XYZ file of C-alpha atoms in Angstrom:
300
model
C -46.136 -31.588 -64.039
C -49.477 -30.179 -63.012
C -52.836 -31.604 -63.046
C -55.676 -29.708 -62.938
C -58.417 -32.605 -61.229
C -58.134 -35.055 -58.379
C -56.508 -38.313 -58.931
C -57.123 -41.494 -57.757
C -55.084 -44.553 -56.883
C -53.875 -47.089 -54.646
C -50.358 -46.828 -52.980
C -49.430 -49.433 -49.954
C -53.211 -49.894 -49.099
C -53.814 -46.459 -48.811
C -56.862 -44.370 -51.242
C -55.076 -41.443 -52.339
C -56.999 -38.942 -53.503
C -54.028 -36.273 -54.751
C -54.651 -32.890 -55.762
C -51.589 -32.021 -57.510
C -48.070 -33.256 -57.323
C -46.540 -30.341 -55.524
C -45.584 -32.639 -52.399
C -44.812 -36.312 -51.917
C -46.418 -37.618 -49.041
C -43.988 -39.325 -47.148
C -45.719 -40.620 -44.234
C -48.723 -42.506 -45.882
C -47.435 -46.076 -45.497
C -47.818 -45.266 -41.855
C -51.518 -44.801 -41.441
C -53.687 -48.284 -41.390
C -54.328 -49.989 -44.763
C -57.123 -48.732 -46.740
C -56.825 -44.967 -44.909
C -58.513 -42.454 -48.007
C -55.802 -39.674 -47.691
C -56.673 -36.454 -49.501
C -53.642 -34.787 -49.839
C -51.942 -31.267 -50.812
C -55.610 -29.602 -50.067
C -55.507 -26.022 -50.481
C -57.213 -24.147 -47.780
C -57.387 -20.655 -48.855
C -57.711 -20.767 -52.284
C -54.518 -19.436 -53.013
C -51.553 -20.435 -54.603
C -48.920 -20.659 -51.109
C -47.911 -23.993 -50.585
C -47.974 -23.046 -47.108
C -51.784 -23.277 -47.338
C -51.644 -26.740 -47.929
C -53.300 -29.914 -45.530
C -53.534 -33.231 -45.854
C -56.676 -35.476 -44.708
C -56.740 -38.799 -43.270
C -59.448 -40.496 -43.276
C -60.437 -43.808 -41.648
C -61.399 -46.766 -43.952
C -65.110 -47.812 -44.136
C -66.354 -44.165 -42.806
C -70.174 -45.138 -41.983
C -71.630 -41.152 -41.329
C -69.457 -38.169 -40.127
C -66.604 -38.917 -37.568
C -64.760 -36.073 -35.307
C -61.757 -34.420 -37.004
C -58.259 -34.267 -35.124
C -56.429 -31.029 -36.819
C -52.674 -31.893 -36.429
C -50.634 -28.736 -36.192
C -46.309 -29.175 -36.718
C -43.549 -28.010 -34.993
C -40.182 -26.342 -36.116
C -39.734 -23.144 -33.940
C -42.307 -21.158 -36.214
C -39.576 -21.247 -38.880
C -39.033 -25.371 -40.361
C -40.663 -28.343 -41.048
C -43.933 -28.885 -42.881
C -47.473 -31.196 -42.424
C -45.263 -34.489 -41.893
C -43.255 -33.442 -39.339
C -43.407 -35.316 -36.182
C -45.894 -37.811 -37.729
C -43.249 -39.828 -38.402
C -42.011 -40.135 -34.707
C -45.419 -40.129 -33.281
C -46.261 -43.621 -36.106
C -48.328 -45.373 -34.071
C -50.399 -43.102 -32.342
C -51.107 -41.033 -35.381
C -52.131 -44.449 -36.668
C -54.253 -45.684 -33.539
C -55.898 -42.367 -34.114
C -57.251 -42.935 -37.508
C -57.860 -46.576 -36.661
C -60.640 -45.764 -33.893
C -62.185 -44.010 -36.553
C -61.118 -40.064 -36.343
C -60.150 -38.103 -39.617
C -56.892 -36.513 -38.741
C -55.984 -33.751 -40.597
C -52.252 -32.828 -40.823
C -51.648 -28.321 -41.688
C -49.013 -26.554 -43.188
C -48.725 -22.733 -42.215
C -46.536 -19.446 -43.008
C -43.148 -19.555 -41.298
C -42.080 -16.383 -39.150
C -39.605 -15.845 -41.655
C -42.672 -15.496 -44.278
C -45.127 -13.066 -42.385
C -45.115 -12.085 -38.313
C -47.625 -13.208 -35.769
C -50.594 -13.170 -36.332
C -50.399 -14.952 -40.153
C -49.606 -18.601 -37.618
C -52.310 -18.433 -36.211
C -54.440 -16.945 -39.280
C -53.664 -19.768 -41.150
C -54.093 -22.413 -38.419
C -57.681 -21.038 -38.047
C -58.241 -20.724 -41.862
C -57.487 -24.209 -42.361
C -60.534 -25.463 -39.337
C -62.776 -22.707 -41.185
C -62.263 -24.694 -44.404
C -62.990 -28.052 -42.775
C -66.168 -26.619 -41.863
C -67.060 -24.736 -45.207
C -66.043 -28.715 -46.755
C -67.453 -30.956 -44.221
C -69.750 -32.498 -46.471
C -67.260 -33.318 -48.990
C -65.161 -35.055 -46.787
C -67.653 -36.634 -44.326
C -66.287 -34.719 -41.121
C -68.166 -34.044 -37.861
C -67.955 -30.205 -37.199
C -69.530 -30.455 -34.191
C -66.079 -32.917 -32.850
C -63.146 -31.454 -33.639
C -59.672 -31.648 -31.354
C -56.503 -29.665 -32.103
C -52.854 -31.477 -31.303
C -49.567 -29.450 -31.494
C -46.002 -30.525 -30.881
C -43.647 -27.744 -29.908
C -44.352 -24.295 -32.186
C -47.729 -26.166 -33.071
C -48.400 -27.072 -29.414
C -48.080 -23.047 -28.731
C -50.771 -22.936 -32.033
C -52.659 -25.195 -31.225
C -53.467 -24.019 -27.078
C -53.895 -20.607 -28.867
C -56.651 -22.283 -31.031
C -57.988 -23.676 -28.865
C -57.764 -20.730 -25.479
C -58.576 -17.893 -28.228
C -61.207 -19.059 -29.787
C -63.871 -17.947 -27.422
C -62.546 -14.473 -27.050
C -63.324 -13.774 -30.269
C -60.016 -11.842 -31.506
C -60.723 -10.362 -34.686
C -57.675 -10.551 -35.993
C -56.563 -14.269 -35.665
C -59.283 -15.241 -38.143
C -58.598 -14.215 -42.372
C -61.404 -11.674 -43.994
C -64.170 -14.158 -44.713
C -63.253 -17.329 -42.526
C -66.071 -18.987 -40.981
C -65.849 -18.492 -36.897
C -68.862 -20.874 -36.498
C -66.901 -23.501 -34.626
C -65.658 -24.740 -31.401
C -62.835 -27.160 -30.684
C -63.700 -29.826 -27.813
C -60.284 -30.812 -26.759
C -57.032 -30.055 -26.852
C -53.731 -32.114 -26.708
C -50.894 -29.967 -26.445
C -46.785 -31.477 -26.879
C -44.218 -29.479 -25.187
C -45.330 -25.795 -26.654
C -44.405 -22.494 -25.527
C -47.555 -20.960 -23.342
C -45.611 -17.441 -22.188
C -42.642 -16.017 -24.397
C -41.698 -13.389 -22.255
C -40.185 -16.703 -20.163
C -37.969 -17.686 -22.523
C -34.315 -17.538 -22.274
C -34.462 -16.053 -25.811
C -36.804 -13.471 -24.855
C -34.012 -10.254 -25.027
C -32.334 -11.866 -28.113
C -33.580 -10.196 -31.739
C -32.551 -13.845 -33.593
C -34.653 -16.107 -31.190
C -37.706 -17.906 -33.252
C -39.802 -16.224 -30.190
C -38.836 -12.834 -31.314
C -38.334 -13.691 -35.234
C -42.126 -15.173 -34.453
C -43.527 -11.372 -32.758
C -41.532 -9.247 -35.107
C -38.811 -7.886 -32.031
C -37.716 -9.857 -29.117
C -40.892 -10.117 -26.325
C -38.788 -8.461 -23.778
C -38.946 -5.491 -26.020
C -42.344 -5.620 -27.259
C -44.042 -7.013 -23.770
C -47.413 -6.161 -26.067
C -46.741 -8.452 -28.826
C -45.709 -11.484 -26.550
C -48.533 -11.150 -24.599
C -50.707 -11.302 -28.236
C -49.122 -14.208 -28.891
C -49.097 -15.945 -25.992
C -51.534 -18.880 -25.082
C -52.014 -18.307 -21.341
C -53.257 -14.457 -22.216
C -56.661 -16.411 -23.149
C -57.002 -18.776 -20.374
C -60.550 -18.873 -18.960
C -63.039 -20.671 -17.701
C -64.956 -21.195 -20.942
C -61.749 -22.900 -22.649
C -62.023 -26.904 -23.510
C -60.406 -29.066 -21.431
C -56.063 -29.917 -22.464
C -54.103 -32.887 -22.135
C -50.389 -31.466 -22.328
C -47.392 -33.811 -22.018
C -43.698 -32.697 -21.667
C -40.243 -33.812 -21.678
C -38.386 -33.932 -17.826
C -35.144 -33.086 -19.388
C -36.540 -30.711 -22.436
C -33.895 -28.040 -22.880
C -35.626 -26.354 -25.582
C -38.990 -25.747 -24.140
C -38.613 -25.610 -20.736
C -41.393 -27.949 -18.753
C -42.450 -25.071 -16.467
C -43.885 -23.600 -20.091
C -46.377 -26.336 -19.347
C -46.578 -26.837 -15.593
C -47.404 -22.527 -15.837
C -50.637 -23.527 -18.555
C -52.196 -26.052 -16.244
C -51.403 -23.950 -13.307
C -53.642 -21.234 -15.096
C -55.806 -23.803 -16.446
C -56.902 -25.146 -12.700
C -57.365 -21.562 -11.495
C -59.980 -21.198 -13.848
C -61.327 -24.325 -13.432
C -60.602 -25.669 -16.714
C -60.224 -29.640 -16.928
C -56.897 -30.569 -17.531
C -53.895 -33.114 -16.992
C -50.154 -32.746 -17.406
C -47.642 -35.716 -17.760
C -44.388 -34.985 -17.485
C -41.759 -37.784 -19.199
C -39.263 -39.036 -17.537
C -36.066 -38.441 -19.078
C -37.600 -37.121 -22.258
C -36.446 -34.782 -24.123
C -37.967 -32.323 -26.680
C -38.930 -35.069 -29.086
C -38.897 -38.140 -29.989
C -40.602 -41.583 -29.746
C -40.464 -41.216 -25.861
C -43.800 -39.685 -26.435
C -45.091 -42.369 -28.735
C -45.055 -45.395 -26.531
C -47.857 -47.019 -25.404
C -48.611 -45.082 -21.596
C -48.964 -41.853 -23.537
C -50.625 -43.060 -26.772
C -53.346 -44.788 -24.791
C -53.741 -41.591 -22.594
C -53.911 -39.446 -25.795
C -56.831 -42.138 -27.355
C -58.516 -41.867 -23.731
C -58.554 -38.252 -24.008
C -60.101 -37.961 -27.845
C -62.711 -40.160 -27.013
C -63.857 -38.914 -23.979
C -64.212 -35.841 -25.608
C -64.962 -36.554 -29.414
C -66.495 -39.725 -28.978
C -65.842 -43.362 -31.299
Protein backbone atom coordinates (compact mmCIF):
# COMPACT_ATOMS: atom_id res chain seq x y z
CA UNK A 1 0.00 0.00 0.00
CA UNK A 2 1.30 3.47 -0.70
CA UNK A 3 0.20 6.76 0.43
CA UNK A 4 1.03 9.66 -1.17
CA UNK A 5 0.68 12.44 2.15
CA UNK A 6 1.82 12.32 5.74
CA UNK A 7 -0.22 10.53 8.24
CA UNK A 8 -0.97 11.13 11.55
CA UNK A 9 -1.66 9.07 14.64
CA UNK A 10 -1.00 7.97 18.00
CA UNK A 11 0.87 4.63 18.71
CA UNK A 12 2.14 3.88 22.54
CA UNK A 13 2.26 7.70 23.32
CA UNK A 14 4.26 8.45 20.55
CA UNK A 15 3.03 11.34 17.44
CA UNK A 16 3.82 9.57 14.41
CA UNK A 17 3.98 11.48 11.64
CA UNK A 18 4.62 8.51 8.77
CA UNK A 19 5.50 9.16 5.35
CA UNK A 20 4.77 5.99 3.74
CA UNK A 21 4.60 2.46 4.94
CA UNK A 22 7.80 1.20 3.45
CA UNK A 23 9.31 0.44 7.07
CA UNK A 24 7.85 -0.42 10.45
CA UNK A 25 9.44 1.38 13.05
CA UNK A 26 10.36 -0.93 15.54
CA UNK A 27 11.97 1.00 18.16
CA UNK A 28 9.30 3.78 18.84
CA UNK A 29 7.86 2.40 22.09
CA UNK A 30 11.32 3.13 23.32
CA UNK A 31 11.57 6.87 23.09
CA UNK A 32 9.57 8.91 26.03
CA UNK A 33 5.76 9.19 25.68
CA UNK A 34 4.50 11.84 23.52
CA UNK A 35 8.06 11.84 21.31
CA UNK A 36 6.62 13.34 17.51
CA UNK A 37 8.61 10.77 15.36
CA UNK A 38 8.70 11.59 11.66
CA UNK A 39 9.58 8.61 10.11
CA UNK A 40 10.78 6.95 6.64
CA UNK A 41 11.95 10.73 5.56
CA UNK A 42 13.50 10.72 2.31
CA UNK A 43 16.61 12.72 2.12
CA UNK A 44 17.54 12.93 -1.41
CA UNK A 45 14.55 12.95 -3.14
CA UNK A 46 14.94 9.75 -4.60
CA UNK A 47 13.35 6.62 -4.55
CA UNK A 48 16.43 4.30 -2.46
CA UNK A 49 15.20 3.22 0.66
CA UNK A 50 18.63 3.63 1.70
CA UNK A 51 17.95 7.39 1.71
CA UNK A 52 15.64 7.07 4.33
CA UNK A 53 15.83 8.82 8.27
CA UNK A 54 13.78 8.91 10.91
CA UNK A 55 13.26 12.05 13.37
CA UNK A 56 12.71 12.12 16.95
CA UNK A 57 11.56 14.76 18.34
CA UNK A 58 11.09 15.77 21.99
CA UNK A 59 7.49 16.41 23.27
CA UNK A 60 6.43 20.06 23.99
CA UNK A 61 9.37 21.54 21.59
CA UNK A 62 9.19 25.38 22.79
CA UNK A 63 11.71 27.03 19.73
CA UNK A 64 14.51 25.08 17.87
CA UNK A 65 16.54 22.44 19.91
CA UNK A 66 20.12 20.91 18.72
CA UNK A 67 19.85 17.83 16.47
CA UNK A 68 21.84 14.51 17.39
CA UNK A 69 22.29 12.66 13.78
CA UNK A 70 22.52 8.93 14.78
CA UNK A 71 24.58 7.03 12.26
CA UNK A 72 24.31 2.66 12.42
CA UNK A 73 26.64 0.11 12.39
CA UNK A 74 26.89 -3.28 10.44
CA UNK A 75 30.46 -3.42 8.89
CA UNK A 76 29.35 -0.99 5.96
CA UNK A 77 27.31 -3.95 4.66
CA UNK A 78 23.93 -4.76 7.39
CA UNK A 79 21.62 -3.31 9.52
CA UNK A 80 19.48 -0.24 8.95
CA UNK A 81 18.32 3.25 11.10
CA UNK A 82 17.23 0.97 14.21
CA UNK A 83 20.13 -0.76 14.70
CA UNK A 84 21.78 -0.40 17.96
CA UNK A 85 18.93 1.85 19.22
CA UNK A 86 17.54 -0.92 20.62
CA UNK A 87 20.61 -1.83 22.85
CA UNK A 88 21.50 1.68 23.55
CA UNK A 89 17.19 2.15 25.00
CA UNK A 90 17.79 4.32 27.53
CA UNK A 91 20.25 6.62 26.49
CA UNK A 92 18.72 7.13 23.11
CA UNK A 93 15.73 7.91 25.31
CA UNK A 94 17.52 10.26 27.98
CA UNK A 95 18.63 11.96 24.84
CA UNK A 96 15.34 12.99 23.50
CA UNK A 97 14.07 13.54 27.02
CA UNK A 98 16.58 16.58 27.76
CA UNK A 99 15.12 17.95 24.84
CA UNK A 100 17.48 17.05 21.62
CA UNK A 101 15.84 15.86 18.24
CA UNK A 102 17.73 12.76 17.40
CA UNK A 103 17.71 11.79 14.09
CA UNK A 104 18.36 8.09 13.25
CA UNK A 105 20.07 7.57 8.98
CA UNK A 106 19.98 4.88 6.73
CA UNK A 107 22.85 4.81 4.01
CA UNK A 108 24.12 2.68 0.84
CA UNK A 109 25.83 -0.54 1.89
CA UNK A 110 29.42 -1.30 0.36
CA UNK A 111 27.82 -3.97 -1.39
CA UNK A 112 25.50 -1.13 -3.12
CA UNK A 113 28.16 1.57 -4.22
CA UNK A 114 32.11 1.95 -2.89
CA UNK A 115 33.43 4.63 -0.63
CA UNK A 116 32.69 7.54 -1.01
CA UNK A 117 28.55 6.94 -1.52
CA UNK A 118 28.83 6.25 2.93
CA UNK A 119 29.85 9.07 3.49
CA UNK A 120 27.85 10.97 0.56
CA UNK A 121 24.85 9.93 1.98
CA UNK A 122 25.72 10.50 5.66
CA UNK A 123 26.42 14.16 4.64
CA UNK A 124 23.32 14.39 2.34
CA UNK A 125 21.13 13.47 5.04
CA UNK A 126 22.73 16.73 7.66
CA UNK A 127 22.42 18.89 4.31
CA UNK A 128 18.70 18.03 4.29
CA UNK A 129 18.23 18.78 7.99
CA UNK A 130 19.46 22.07 7.21
CA UNK A 131 17.55 22.73 3.83
CA UNK A 132 14.24 21.44 6.40
CA UNK A 133 15.06 22.99 9.62
CA UNK A 134 12.13 25.02 9.70
CA UNK A 135 9.80 22.29 9.10
CA UNK A 136 10.94 20.33 11.77
CA UNK A 137 11.95 22.97 14.37
CA UNK A 138 15.79 21.96 14.47
CA UNK A 139 18.72 24.14 15.59
CA UNK A 140 21.33 24.13 12.69
CA UNK A 141 23.59 25.95 14.47
CA UNK A 142 23.74 22.55 17.33
CA UNK A 143 24.12 19.61 15.72
CA UNK A 144 26.27 16.35 17.15
CA UNK A 145 26.99 13.20 15.12
CA UNK A 146 27.05 9.57 17.14
CA UNK A 147 28.26 6.35 15.37
CA UNK A 148 28.55 2.82 16.67
CA UNK A 149 31.06 0.66 14.86
CA UNK A 150 30.89 1.29 10.72
CA UNK A 151 28.84 4.50 11.78
CA UNK A 152 31.39 5.46 14.48
CA UNK A 153 34.12 5.35 11.43
CA UNK A 154 31.14 7.74 9.54
CA UNK A 155 30.45 9.61 11.86
CA UNK A 156 34.50 10.82 13.04
CA UNK A 157 34.75 11.21 9.19
CA UNK A 158 31.78 13.71 9.43
CA UNK A 159 32.75 15.18 11.73
CA UNK A 160 37.18 15.36 11.03
CA UNK A 161 36.29 16.03 7.16
CA UNK A 162 34.11 18.47 7.28
CA UNK A 163 36.44 21.37 7.54
CA UNK A 164 38.72 20.20 4.82
CA UNK A 165 36.30 20.72 2.51
CA UNK A 166 36.59 17.39 0.27
CA UNK A 167 34.62 17.87 -2.69
CA UNK A 168 33.70 14.71 -3.17
CA UNK A 169 32.12 13.50 0.18
CA UNK A 170 29.26 15.95 -0.36
CA UNK A 171 26.30 14.94 -3.46
CA UNK A 172 26.01 17.68 -6.51
CA UNK A 173 23.83 20.28 -4.83
CA UNK A 174 24.09 19.44 -0.97
CA UNK A 175 24.25 22.33 1.21
CA UNK A 176 27.98 22.48 2.95
CA UNK A 177 26.77 25.43 5.14
CA UNK A 178 27.14 23.55 8.39
CA UNK A 179 29.33 22.55 11.17
CA UNK A 180 28.92 19.72 13.65
CA UNK A 181 29.85 20.73 17.41
CA UNK A 182 30.53 17.39 18.86
CA UNK A 183 31.16 14.17 18.22
CA UNK A 184 30.50 10.82 20.10
CA UNK A 185 32.13 8.10 18.46
CA UNK A 186 31.35 3.92 19.58
CA UNK A 187 34.07 1.58 18.82
CA UNK A 188 34.68 2.69 14.91
CA UNK A 189 37.46 1.99 12.72
CA UNK A 190 39.82 5.37 12.52
CA UNK A 191 42.83 3.67 10.18
CA UNK A 192 42.00 0.57 7.85
CA UNK A 193 45.29 -0.09 6.77
CA UNK A 194 45.44 -1.53 10.72
CA UNK A 195 43.14 -3.98 10.34
CA UNK A 196 43.77 -7.59 10.40
CA UNK A 197 41.56 -7.70 7.27
CA UNK A 198 43.51 -5.19 5.55
CA UNK A 199 45.33 -7.87 2.77
CA UNK A 200 42.03 -9.87 2.53
CA UNK A 201 39.74 -8.89 -0.83
CA UNK A 202 36.34 -10.21 1.30
CA UNK A 203 36.97 -7.99 4.46
CA UNK A 204 34.00 -5.19 4.84
CA UNK A 205 37.27 -2.78 5.01
CA UNK A 206 38.21 -3.71 1.55
CA UNK A 207 34.49 -4.59 0.21
CA UNK A 208 34.01 -0.80 1.82
CA UNK A 209 37.32 0.88 -0.53
CA UNK A 210 36.65 -1.24 -3.54
CA UNK A 211 40.22 -3.62 -3.02
CA UNK A 212 41.74 -4.53 0.21
CA UNK A 213 43.66 -1.13 1.86
CA UNK A 214 46.88 -2.94 1.84
CA UNK A 215 46.55 -2.88 -1.87
CA UNK A 216 45.11 0.39 -2.48
CA UNK A 217 47.16 2.34 0.53
CA UNK A 218 45.36 5.53 -1.47
CA UNK A 219 41.88 4.53 -0.98
CA UNK A 220 42.30 3.60 2.82
CA UNK A 221 43.85 6.59 3.52
CA UNK A 222 40.50 8.43 1.69
CA UNK A 223 38.56 6.69 3.83
CA UNK A 224 40.09 6.86 6.84
CA UNK A 225 39.08 9.26 9.77
CA UNK A 226 42.49 10.08 11.26
CA UNK A 227 43.67 11.38 7.51
CA UNK A 228 41.53 14.62 8.62
CA UNK A 229 42.59 15.12 12.09
CA UNK A 230 43.40 18.77 12.86
CA UNK A 231 43.28 21.29 15.02
CA UNK A 232 40.09 22.90 13.71
CA UNK A 233 38.05 19.49 14.31
CA UNK A 234 35.18 19.55 17.24
CA UNK A 235 35.94 18.04 20.20
CA UNK A 236 35.03 13.60 20.45
CA UNK A 237 33.92 11.57 23.17
CA UNK A 238 34.85 7.91 21.92
CA UNK A 239 34.15 4.87 24.13
CA UNK A 240 35.39 1.26 23.43
CA UNK A 241 35.11 -2.22 24.42
CA UNK A 242 38.47 -3.74 26.59
CA UNK A 243 37.90 -7.07 25.10
CA UNK A 244 36.46 -5.86 21.45
CA UNK A 245 37.74 -8.44 18.99
CA UNK A 246 36.19 -6.89 16.10
CA UNK A 247 37.42 -3.39 16.30
CA UNK A 248 40.39 -3.47 17.99
CA UNK A 249 40.57 -0.61 20.98
CA UNK A 250 43.92 0.75 19.73
CA UNK A 251 41.51 1.91 16.54
CA UNK A 252 40.46 4.36 19.22
CA UNK A 253 43.34 4.87 21.63
CA UNK A 254 45.33 5.83 17.83
CA UNK A 255 42.21 8.77 17.19
CA UNK A 256 42.68 10.44 20.53
CA UNK A 257 46.34 9.98 20.31
CA UNK A 258 46.06 12.15 17.03
CA UNK A 259 43.36 14.09 18.45
CA UNK A 260 45.71 15.46 21.56
CA UNK A 261 48.58 16.16 19.15
CA UNK A 262 46.54 18.57 17.55
CA UNK A 263 45.11 19.83 20.40
CA UNK A 264 41.70 18.78 19.82
CA UNK A 265 39.45 18.24 23.08
CA UNK A 266 38.76 14.84 23.60
CA UNK A 267 38.15 11.81 26.09
CA UNK A 268 38.35 8.06 25.62
CA UNK A 269 36.72 5.42 27.99
CA UNK A 270 37.64 2.23 27.57
CA UNK A 271 34.96 -0.64 29.08
CA UNK A 272 35.93 -3.02 31.06
CA UNK A 273 35.25 -6.32 29.79
CA UNK A 274 33.12 -5.02 26.96
CA UNK A 275 32.89 -6.25 24.01
CA UNK A 276 31.89 -4.87 20.55
CA UNK A 277 28.32 -4.22 21.58
CA UNK A 278 25.94 -4.45 23.71
CA UNK A 279 24.16 -2.85 26.73
CA UNK A 280 27.65 -2.63 28.48
CA UNK A 281 27.66 0.69 26.82
CA UNK A 282 24.18 1.68 27.86
CA UNK A 283 24.44 1.73 31.60
CA UNK A 284 24.27 4.56 33.52
CA UNK A 285 28.44 5.71 33.89
CA UNK A 286 28.47 6.01 30.12
CA UNK A 287 24.95 7.33 29.40
CA UNK A 288 25.45 10.15 31.87
CA UNK A 289 28.96 10.86 30.32
CA UNK A 290 27.38 10.82 26.80
CA UNK A 291 24.37 13.49 28.21
CA UNK A 292 27.41 15.50 29.87
CA UNK A 293 29.08 15.64 26.66
CA UNK A 294 25.85 16.86 24.35
CA UNK A 295 25.15 19.45 26.62
CA UNK A 296 28.26 20.90 27.15
CA UNK A 297 28.48 21.22 23.67
CA UNK A 298 24.82 21.61 22.25
CA UNK A 299 23.37 23.06 25.14
CA UNK A 300 19.55 22.07 27.01
Amino acid sequence: MKVNKPLLFLFFGIIIVQQGFSQTNRVINLFPERTVLHGNVNYNNDTLQKHMLDIYLPPNINGKVPVVVFVHGGGWLVNDKYADIGYMKKTVAEIVSKGYALVSIDYRFATQAVFPAQIQDCNRAVSFLIDNAEKYNLDVDRIAVMGFSAGGHLASLMGLSKNNGVPNFFMNGSTESFNFKAVVDFYGPAELILFPGANDAKSPEALLIGAPPLHRPDLAKIASPVTYVDENDPPFLIIHGEKDDLVSPRQSLLLSSWLTVHGVENELIVVKDAPHFGEMFDVADIRDKVIYFLQKHLGQ
